[in-house]
C-alpha cells in the first residue's frame, strides 16, 4: 500500500524545536481528535495527536466505515479483504493490509505515549515491499530520479 495522506494540520503551529502546545481553544472533528482533547479545560497538543488522526483515517480506509467506539479486529479486517480480493492469507496484499491494520490500531491507542512515531510507521510500511493495491490489481512502484513511476 502506498500512503497518500499526510499532515493533519496541528504540526503547523509548532516551531522547529517545539514538541507540544497547550491551548484552551479546541477545534477539530469529533472522532478524529485524540482522546487527550477531551480530558479537561486545558489541552496539550503533540505530534502524537496527529498520529491518532492518521490511525483513524487508516482504519476508515481499510474498513470502509467509522471505527468508533470499538477497535477493529485485525482478523475481521483481513477476512473482509480476503473475500474482496480472493487471496490466500499468505498473499503480499493481505500482509500489507494486516500491517496497516496493526499500525492503525497502534495509532489510535488511548495513551499517546504508546502511539508510534512517524519513523516507526514509515519503517513498518516498508516491511512488505513496494507494491500497492489499485482496484484489486497489484501495481509495482519504482522510484525514478526523485519521482515515483507507477505501473
Coordinates of N, CA and C in Angstrom, one line a residue:
X1 N 0.9 -1.2 0.0 CA 0.0 0.0 0.0 C 0.9 1.2 0.0
X2 N 0.5 2.3 -0.7 CA 1.3 3.5 -0.7 C 0.5 4.6 0.0
X3 N 1.1 5.1 1.1 CA 0.5 6.2 1.8 C 0.3 7.4 0.9
X4 N -0.8 8.1 1.0 CA -1.0 9.3 0.2 C -1.6 10.4 1.0
X5 N -1.9 10.2 2.3 CA -2.4 11.2 3.2 C -1.3 11.6 4.2
X6 N -1.1 12.9 4.3 CA -0.1 13.3 5.2 C -0.6 14.6 5.9
X7 N 0.0 14.9 7.0 CA -0.2 16.1 7.8 C -1.7 16.4 8.1
X8 N -2.0 16.4 9.4 CA -3.4 16.6 9.8 C -3.5 18.0 10.4
X9 N -2.5 18.9 10.2 CA -2.7 20.3 10.4 C -2.2 20.8 11.7
X10 N -2.1 20.1 12.8 CA -1.7 20.6 14.1 C -0.2 21.0 14.1
X11 N 0.6 20.2 13.4 CA 2.0 20.5 13.4 C 2.4 21.9 12.9
X12 N 1.6 22.5 12.1 CA 1.9 23.8 11.6 C 2.0 24.9 12.7
X13 N 1.5 24.6 13.8 CA 1.5 25.5 15.0 C 2.8 25.4 15.7
X14 N 3.6 24.4 15.4 CA 4.9 24.2 16.2 C 6.0 24.9 15.5
X15 N 6.9 25.4 16.3 CA 8.2 25.9 15.9 C 9.1 24.6 15.6
X16 N 10.2 24.8 15.0 CA 11.0 23.6 14.7 C 11.5 22.9 15.9
X17 N 11.7 23.6 17.0 CA 12.2 22.9 18.2 C 11.1 22.7 19.2
X18 N 9.9 22.9 18.8 CA 8.8 22.7 19.7 C 8.1 21.3 19.5
X19 N 7.8 20.6 20.7 CA 7.2 19.3 20.6 C 5.8 19.2 21.0
X20 N 5.3 20.3 21.7 CA 3.9 20.3 22.1 C 3.4 21.7 22.3
X21 N 2.1 21.9 22.3 CA 1.4 23.2 22.5 C 0.3 23.0 23.5
X22 N 0.1 24.0 24.3 CA -1.0 23.9 25.3 C -2.0 25.1 24.9
X23 N -3.3 24.7 24.9 CA -4.3 25.7 24.5 C -5.6 25.5 25.3
X24 N -6.4 26.5 25.3 CA -7.7 26.4 25.9 C -8.8 26.3 24.8
X25 N -8.3 26.6 23.6 CA -9.2 26.5 22.4 C -9.1 25.2 21.7
X26 N -10.1 24.5 21.7 CA -10.1 23.2 21.0 C -10.9 23.3 19.7
X27 N -10.4 22.8 18.6 CA -11.2 22.7 17.4 C -10.8 21.5 16.6
X28 N -11.7 20.9 15.9 CA -11.4 19.7 15.2 C -12.7 18.9 15.0
X29 N -12.6 17.8 14.3 CA -13.8 17.0 14.0 C -13.8 15.8 15.0
X30 N -14.9 15.7 15.7 CA -15.1 14.6 16.6 C -14.9 13.3 15.9
X31 N -14.2 12.4 16.6 CA -13.9 11.1 16.0 C -12.5 11.0 15.4
X32 N -12.0 12.2 15.0 CA -10.7 12.3 14.5 C -9.7 12.9 15.6
X33 N -10.3 13.6 16.6 CA -9.5 14.2 17.6 C -9.1 13.2 18.6
X34 N -7.8 13.3 19.1 CA -7.3 12.3 20.1 C -8.0 12.5 21.4
X35 N -8.1 11.4 22.2 CA -8.8 11.5 23.4 C -8.3 12.5 24.4
X36 N -7.0 12.9 24.3 CA -6.5 13.9 25.2 C -7.2 15.2 25.1
X37 N -7.8 15.5 23.9 CA -8.6 16.7 23.7 C -9.8 16.8 24.6
X38 N -10.3 15.7 25.1 CA -11.5 15.6 25.9 C -11.2 15.5 27.4
X39 N -10.0 15.7 27.8 CA -9.6 15.4 29.2 C -9.6 16.6 30.1
X40 N -10.1 17.7 29.7 CA -10.2 18.9 30.7 C -10.3 20.2 30.0
X41 N -10.0 21.3 30.8 CA -10.2 22.6 30.3 C -9.0 23.1 29.5
X42 N -7.8 22.5 29.7 CA -6.6 22.9 29.0 C -6.1 21.6 28.2
X43 N -5.8 21.8 26.9 CA -5.5 20.7 26.0 C -4.0 20.8 25.6
X44 N -3.3 19.7 25.7 CA -2.0 19.6 25.3 C -2.0 18.9 23.9
X45 N -1.4 19.6 23.0 CA -1.3 19.0 21.6 C 0.1 18.7 21.3
X46 N 0.3 17.4 20.9 CA 1.6 17.0 20.4 C 1.5 16.4 19.1
X47 N 2.6 16.0 18.5 CA 2.5 15.3 17.2 C 1.8 14.0 17.3
X48 N 1.8 13.4 18.5 CA 1.0 12.2 18.8 C -0.5 12.4 18.6
X49 N -1.0 13.6 18.7 CA -2.4 13.9 18.4 C -2.6 13.7 16.9
X50 N -1.7 14.1 16.0 CA -1.8 13.9 14.6 C -1.7 12.4 14.3
X51 N -0.9 11.7 15.0 CA -0.7 10.2 14.8 C -2.1 9.6 15.0
X52 N -2.8 10.0 16.1 CA -4.1 9.5 16.4 C -5.0 9.7 15.2
X53 N -5.1 10.9 14.6 CA -5.9 11.1 13.5 C -5.6 10.3 12.3
X54 N -4.3 10.1 12.1 CA -3.8 9.2 11.0 C -4.3 7.8 11.2
X55 N -4.3 7.3 12.4 CA -4.8 6.0 12.7 C -6.3 5.8 12.4
X56 N -7.1 6.9 12.7 CA -8.5 6.8 12.4 C -8.7 6.7 10.9
X57 N -7.9 7.5 10.1 CA -8.1 7.5 8.7 C -7.7 6.2 8.1
X58 N -6.6 5.6 8.6 CA -6.1 4.3 8.1 C -7.2 3.3 8.3
X59 N -7.8 3.2 9.5 CA -8.8 2.3 9.8 C -10.1 2.5 9.0
X60 N -10.4 3.7 8.8 CA -11.6 4.0 7.9 C -11.3 3.6 6.5
X61 N -10.1 3.8 6.0 CA -9.8 3.3 4.6 C -9.9 1.8 4.5
X62 N -9.4 1.1 5.5 CA -9.4 -0.4 5.5 C -10.7 -1.0 5.7
X63 N -11.6 -0.4 6.5 CA -12.9 -1.0 6.8 C -14.0 -0.4 6.0
X64 N -13.8 0.8 5.5 CA -14.9 1.5 4.8 C -16.0 2.1 5.7
X65 N -15.7 2.2 7.0 CA -16.6 2.7 8.0 C -15.9 3.4 9.1
X66 N -16.6 4.2 9.9 CA -16.0 4.8 11.1 C -15.8 3.7 12.1
X67 N -14.7 3.7 12.8 CA -14.4 2.7 13.8 C -15.0 2.9 15.1
X68 N -15.2 4.1 15.5 CA -15.6 4.5 16.8 C -16.9 3.8 17.2
X69 N -17.1 3.3 18.4 CA -16.2 3.4 19.6 C -15.4 2.1 19.8
X70 N -15.5 1.1 18.9 CA -14.8 -0.1 19.1 C -13.5 -0.2 18.2
X71 N -12.5 -0.8 18.7 CA -11.3 -1.1 17.9 C -11.6 -2.2 16.9
X72 N -11.2 -2.1 15.7 CA -11.4 -3.2 14.7 C -10.6 -4.4 15.1
X73 N -11.1 -5.6 14.7 CA -10.3 -6.8 14.9 C -9.5 -7.1 13.6
X74 N -8.2 -7.3 13.8 CA -7.3 -7.5 12.6 C -7.8 -8.6 11.8
X75 N -8.2 -9.7 12.4 CA -8.7 -10.9 11.6 C -10.0 -10.6 10.8
X76 N -10.9 -9.8 11.4 CA -12.1 -9.4 10.7 C -11.8 -8.6 9.5
X77 N -10.9 -7.6 9.6 CA -10.5 -6.8 8.5 C -9.8 -7.6 7.4
X78 N -9.0 -8.6 7.8 CA -8.3 -9.4 6.8 C -9.3 -10.3 6.1
X79 N -10.3 -10.9 6.8 CA -11.3 -11.7 6.2 C -12.1 -10.9 5.2
X80 N -12.4 -9.7 5.5 CA -13.2 -8.9 4.6 C -12.4 -8.6 3.3
X81 N -11.1 -8.3 3.4 CA -10.3 -8.1 2.3 C -10.0 -9.4 1.5
X82 N -9.8 -10.5 2.2 CA -9.6 -11.8 1.6 C -10.8 -12.1 0.7
X83 N -12.0 -11.8 1.2 CA -13.2 -12.1 0.4 C -13.3 -11.2 -0.8
X84 N -12.9 -9.9 -0.7 CA -12.9 -9.0 -1.8 C -11.9 -9.3 -2.9
X85 N -10.7 -9.7 -2.4 CA -9.6 -9.9 -3.4 C -9.5 -11.3 -3.8
X86 N -10.1 -12.3 -3.1 CA -10.0 -13.7 -3.4 C -8.5 -14.2 -3.3
X87 N -7.9 -13.8 -2.2 CA -6.5 -14.1 -2.0 C -6.3 -15.0 -0.8
X88 N -5.2 -15.7 -0.8 CA -4.8 -16.6 0.3 C -4.2 -15.7 1.5
X89 N -4.2 -16.2 2.7 CA -3.7 -15.5 3.8 C -2.2 -15.1 3.7
X90 N -1.5 -15.8 2.8 CA -0.1 -15.6 2.7 C 0.2 -14.5 1.6
X91 N -0.8 -14.1 0.9 CA -0.6 -13.1 -0.2 C 0.0 -11.8 0.3
X92 N 0.8 -11.2 -0.5 CA 1.5 -10.0 -0.1 C 0.5 -8.8 0.2
X93 N -0.5 -8.7 -0.6 CA -1.5 -7.7 -0.4 C -2.2 -7.8 1.0
X94 N -2.5 -9.0 1.4 CA -3.1 -9.3 2.7 C -2.1 -9.0 3.8
X95 N -0.8 -9.3 3.6 CA 0.2 -8.9 4.6 C 0.3 -7.4 4.8
X96 N 0.1 -6.7 3.7 CA 0.1 -5.2 3.8 C -1.1 -4.7 4.5
X97 N -2.2 -5.4 4.3 CA -3.5 -5.0 5.0 C -3.3 -5.3 6.5
X98 N -2.8 -6.4 6.8 CA -2.6 -6.8 8.2 C -1.7 -5.7 8.9
X99 N -0.6 -5.4 8.2 CA 0.4 -4.4 8.7 C -0.3 -3.1 8.9
X100 N -1.1 -2.6 7.9 CA -1.7 -1.3 8.0 C -2.8 -1.3 9.1
X101 N -3.5 -2.4 9.3 CA -4.5 -2.5 10.4 C -3.8 -2.5 11.7
X102 N -2.7 -3.2 11.9 CA -2.0 -3.2 13.1 C -1.5 -1.7 13.4
X103 N -0.9 -1.1 12.4 CA -0.5 0.3 12.6 C -1.6 1.2 12.9
X104 N -2.7 1.1 12.3 CA -3.9 1.9 12.6 C -4.3 1.8 14.0
X105 N -4.3 0.5 14.5 CA -4.7 0.3 15.9 C -3.7 0.9 16.9
X106 N -2.4 0.8 16.5 CA -1.4 1.4 17.4 C -1.5 2.9 17.4
X107 N -1.9 3.5 16.3 CA -2.0 4.9 16.2 C -3.2 5.5 17.1
X108 N -4.2 4.7 17.2 CA -5.4 5.2 18.0 C -5.4 4.7 19.4
X109 N -4.2 4.3 19.9 CA -4.1 4.0 21.3 C -4.5 5.2 22.2
X110 N -5.3 4.9 23.2 CA -5.8 6.0 24.1 C -4.7 6.7 24.9
X111 N -3.5 6.0 25.1 CA -2.4 6.6 25.7 C -1.4 7.1 24.7
X112 N -1.3 8.4 24.6 CA -0.4 9.0 23.5 C 1.0 8.5 23.5
X113 N 1.5 8.1 24.7 CA 2.9 7.7 24.8 C 3.1 6.3 24.1
X114 N 2.0 5.6 23.9 CA 2.1 4.3 23.3 C 1.9 4.4 21.7
X115 N 1.5 5.5 21.2 CA 1.4 5.7 19.8 C 2.7 5.7 19.1
X116 N 2.9 5.1 17.9 CA 4.2 5.1 17.2 C 4.5 6.5 16.7
X117 N 5.8 6.7 16.5 CA 6.2 8.0 15.9 C 6.3 7.7 14.4
X118 N 6.5 8.8 13.6 CA 6.4 8.7 12.2 C 7.5 7.8 11.6
X119 N 8.7 7.8 12.2 CA 9.7 7.0 11.7 C 9.4 5.5 11.8
X120 N 8.8 5.1 12.9 CA 8.3 3.7 13.1 C 7.3 3.4 12.1
X121 N 6.3 4.2 11.8 CA 5.3 4.0 10.8 C 5.9 3.8 9.5
X122 N 6.8 4.6 9.1 CA 7.5 4.6 7.8 C 8.3 3.3 7.7
X123 N 9.0 2.9 8.7 CA 9.8 1.7 8.7 C 8.9 0.5 8.5
X124 N 7.8 0.4 9.3 CA 6.9 -0.7 9.2 C 6.3 -0.8 7.8
X125 N 5.9 0.3 7.2 CA 5.3 0.3 5.9 C 6.2 -0.2 4.9
X126 N 7.5 -0.1 5.1 CA 8.5 -0.6 4.1 C 8.8 -2.1 4.3
X127 N 8.2 -2.8 5.2 CA 8.5 -4.2 5.5 C 7.9 -5.1 4.4
X128 N 6.9 -4.8 3.8 CA 6.2 -5.7 2.8 C 6.5 -5.5 1.4
X129 N 7.4 -4.6 1.1 CA 7.8 -4.4 -0.3 C 7.1 -3.2 -0.9
X130 N 7.4 -2.9 -2.1 CA 6.9 -1.7 -2.8 C 5.8 -2.1 -3.8
X131 N 4.7 -2.7 -3.3 CA 3.5 -2.9 -4.2 C 2.4 -2.2 -3.5
X132 N 1.4 -1.9 -4.3 CA 0.2 -1.3 -3.7 C -1.1 -1.9 -4.4
X133 N -2.2 -1.7 -3.8 CA -3.5 -2.2 -4.3 C -4.2 -1.1 -5.0
X134 N -4.4 -1.3 -6.3 CA -5.2 -0.4 -7.1 C -6.3 -1.2 -7.8
X135 N -7.5 -0.9 -7.3 CA -8.7 -1.6 -7.8 C -8.5 -3.1 -7.9
X136 N -7.9 -3.6 -6.8 CA -7.7 -5.1 -6.7 C -6.6 -5.6 -7.5
X137 N -5.8 -4.8 -8.2 CA -4.7 -5.2 -9.0 C -3.4 -4.7 -8.4
X138 N -2.4 -5.6 -8.3 CA -1.1 -5.2 -7.7 C -0.4 -4.3 -8.7
X139 N 0.2 -3.2 -8.2 CA 1.0 -2.3 -9.1 C 2.4 -2.2 -8.5
X140 N 3.3 -2.2 -9.4 CA 4.7 -2.0 -9.0 C 5.1 -0.6 -9.0
X141 N 5.7 -0.1 -7.9 CA 6.1 1.3 -7.8 C 7.6 1.4 -7.7
X142 N 8.2 2.1 -8.7 CA 9.7 2.2 -8.8 C 10.1 3.6 -8.7
X143 N 11.0 4.0 -7.8 CA 11.4 5.4 -7.7 C 12.2 5.8 -9.0
X144 N 12.0 6.9 -9.6 CA 12.7 7.3 -10.8 C 13.2 8.7 -10.6
X145 N 14.5 8.9 -10.2 CA 15.1 10.2 -10.0 C 14.2 11.1 -9.2
X146 N 13.8 10.7 -8.0 CA 13.1 11.6 -7.2 C 11.6 11.6 -7.4
X147 N 11.1 10.9 -8.5 CA 9.7 10.8 -8.8 C 9.3 9.3 -8.7
X148 N 8.0 9.1 -8.5 CA 7.6 7.7 -8.4 C 6.9 7.4 -9.7
X149 N 7.2 6.3 -10.3 CA 6.6 5.8 -11.5 C 5.7 4.6 -11.2
X150 N 4.5 4.6 -11.6 CA 3.5 3.6 -11.2 C 3.1 2.8 -12.5
X151 N 3.3 1.5 -12.4 CA 2.8 0.6 -13.5 C 1.6 -0.2 -13.0

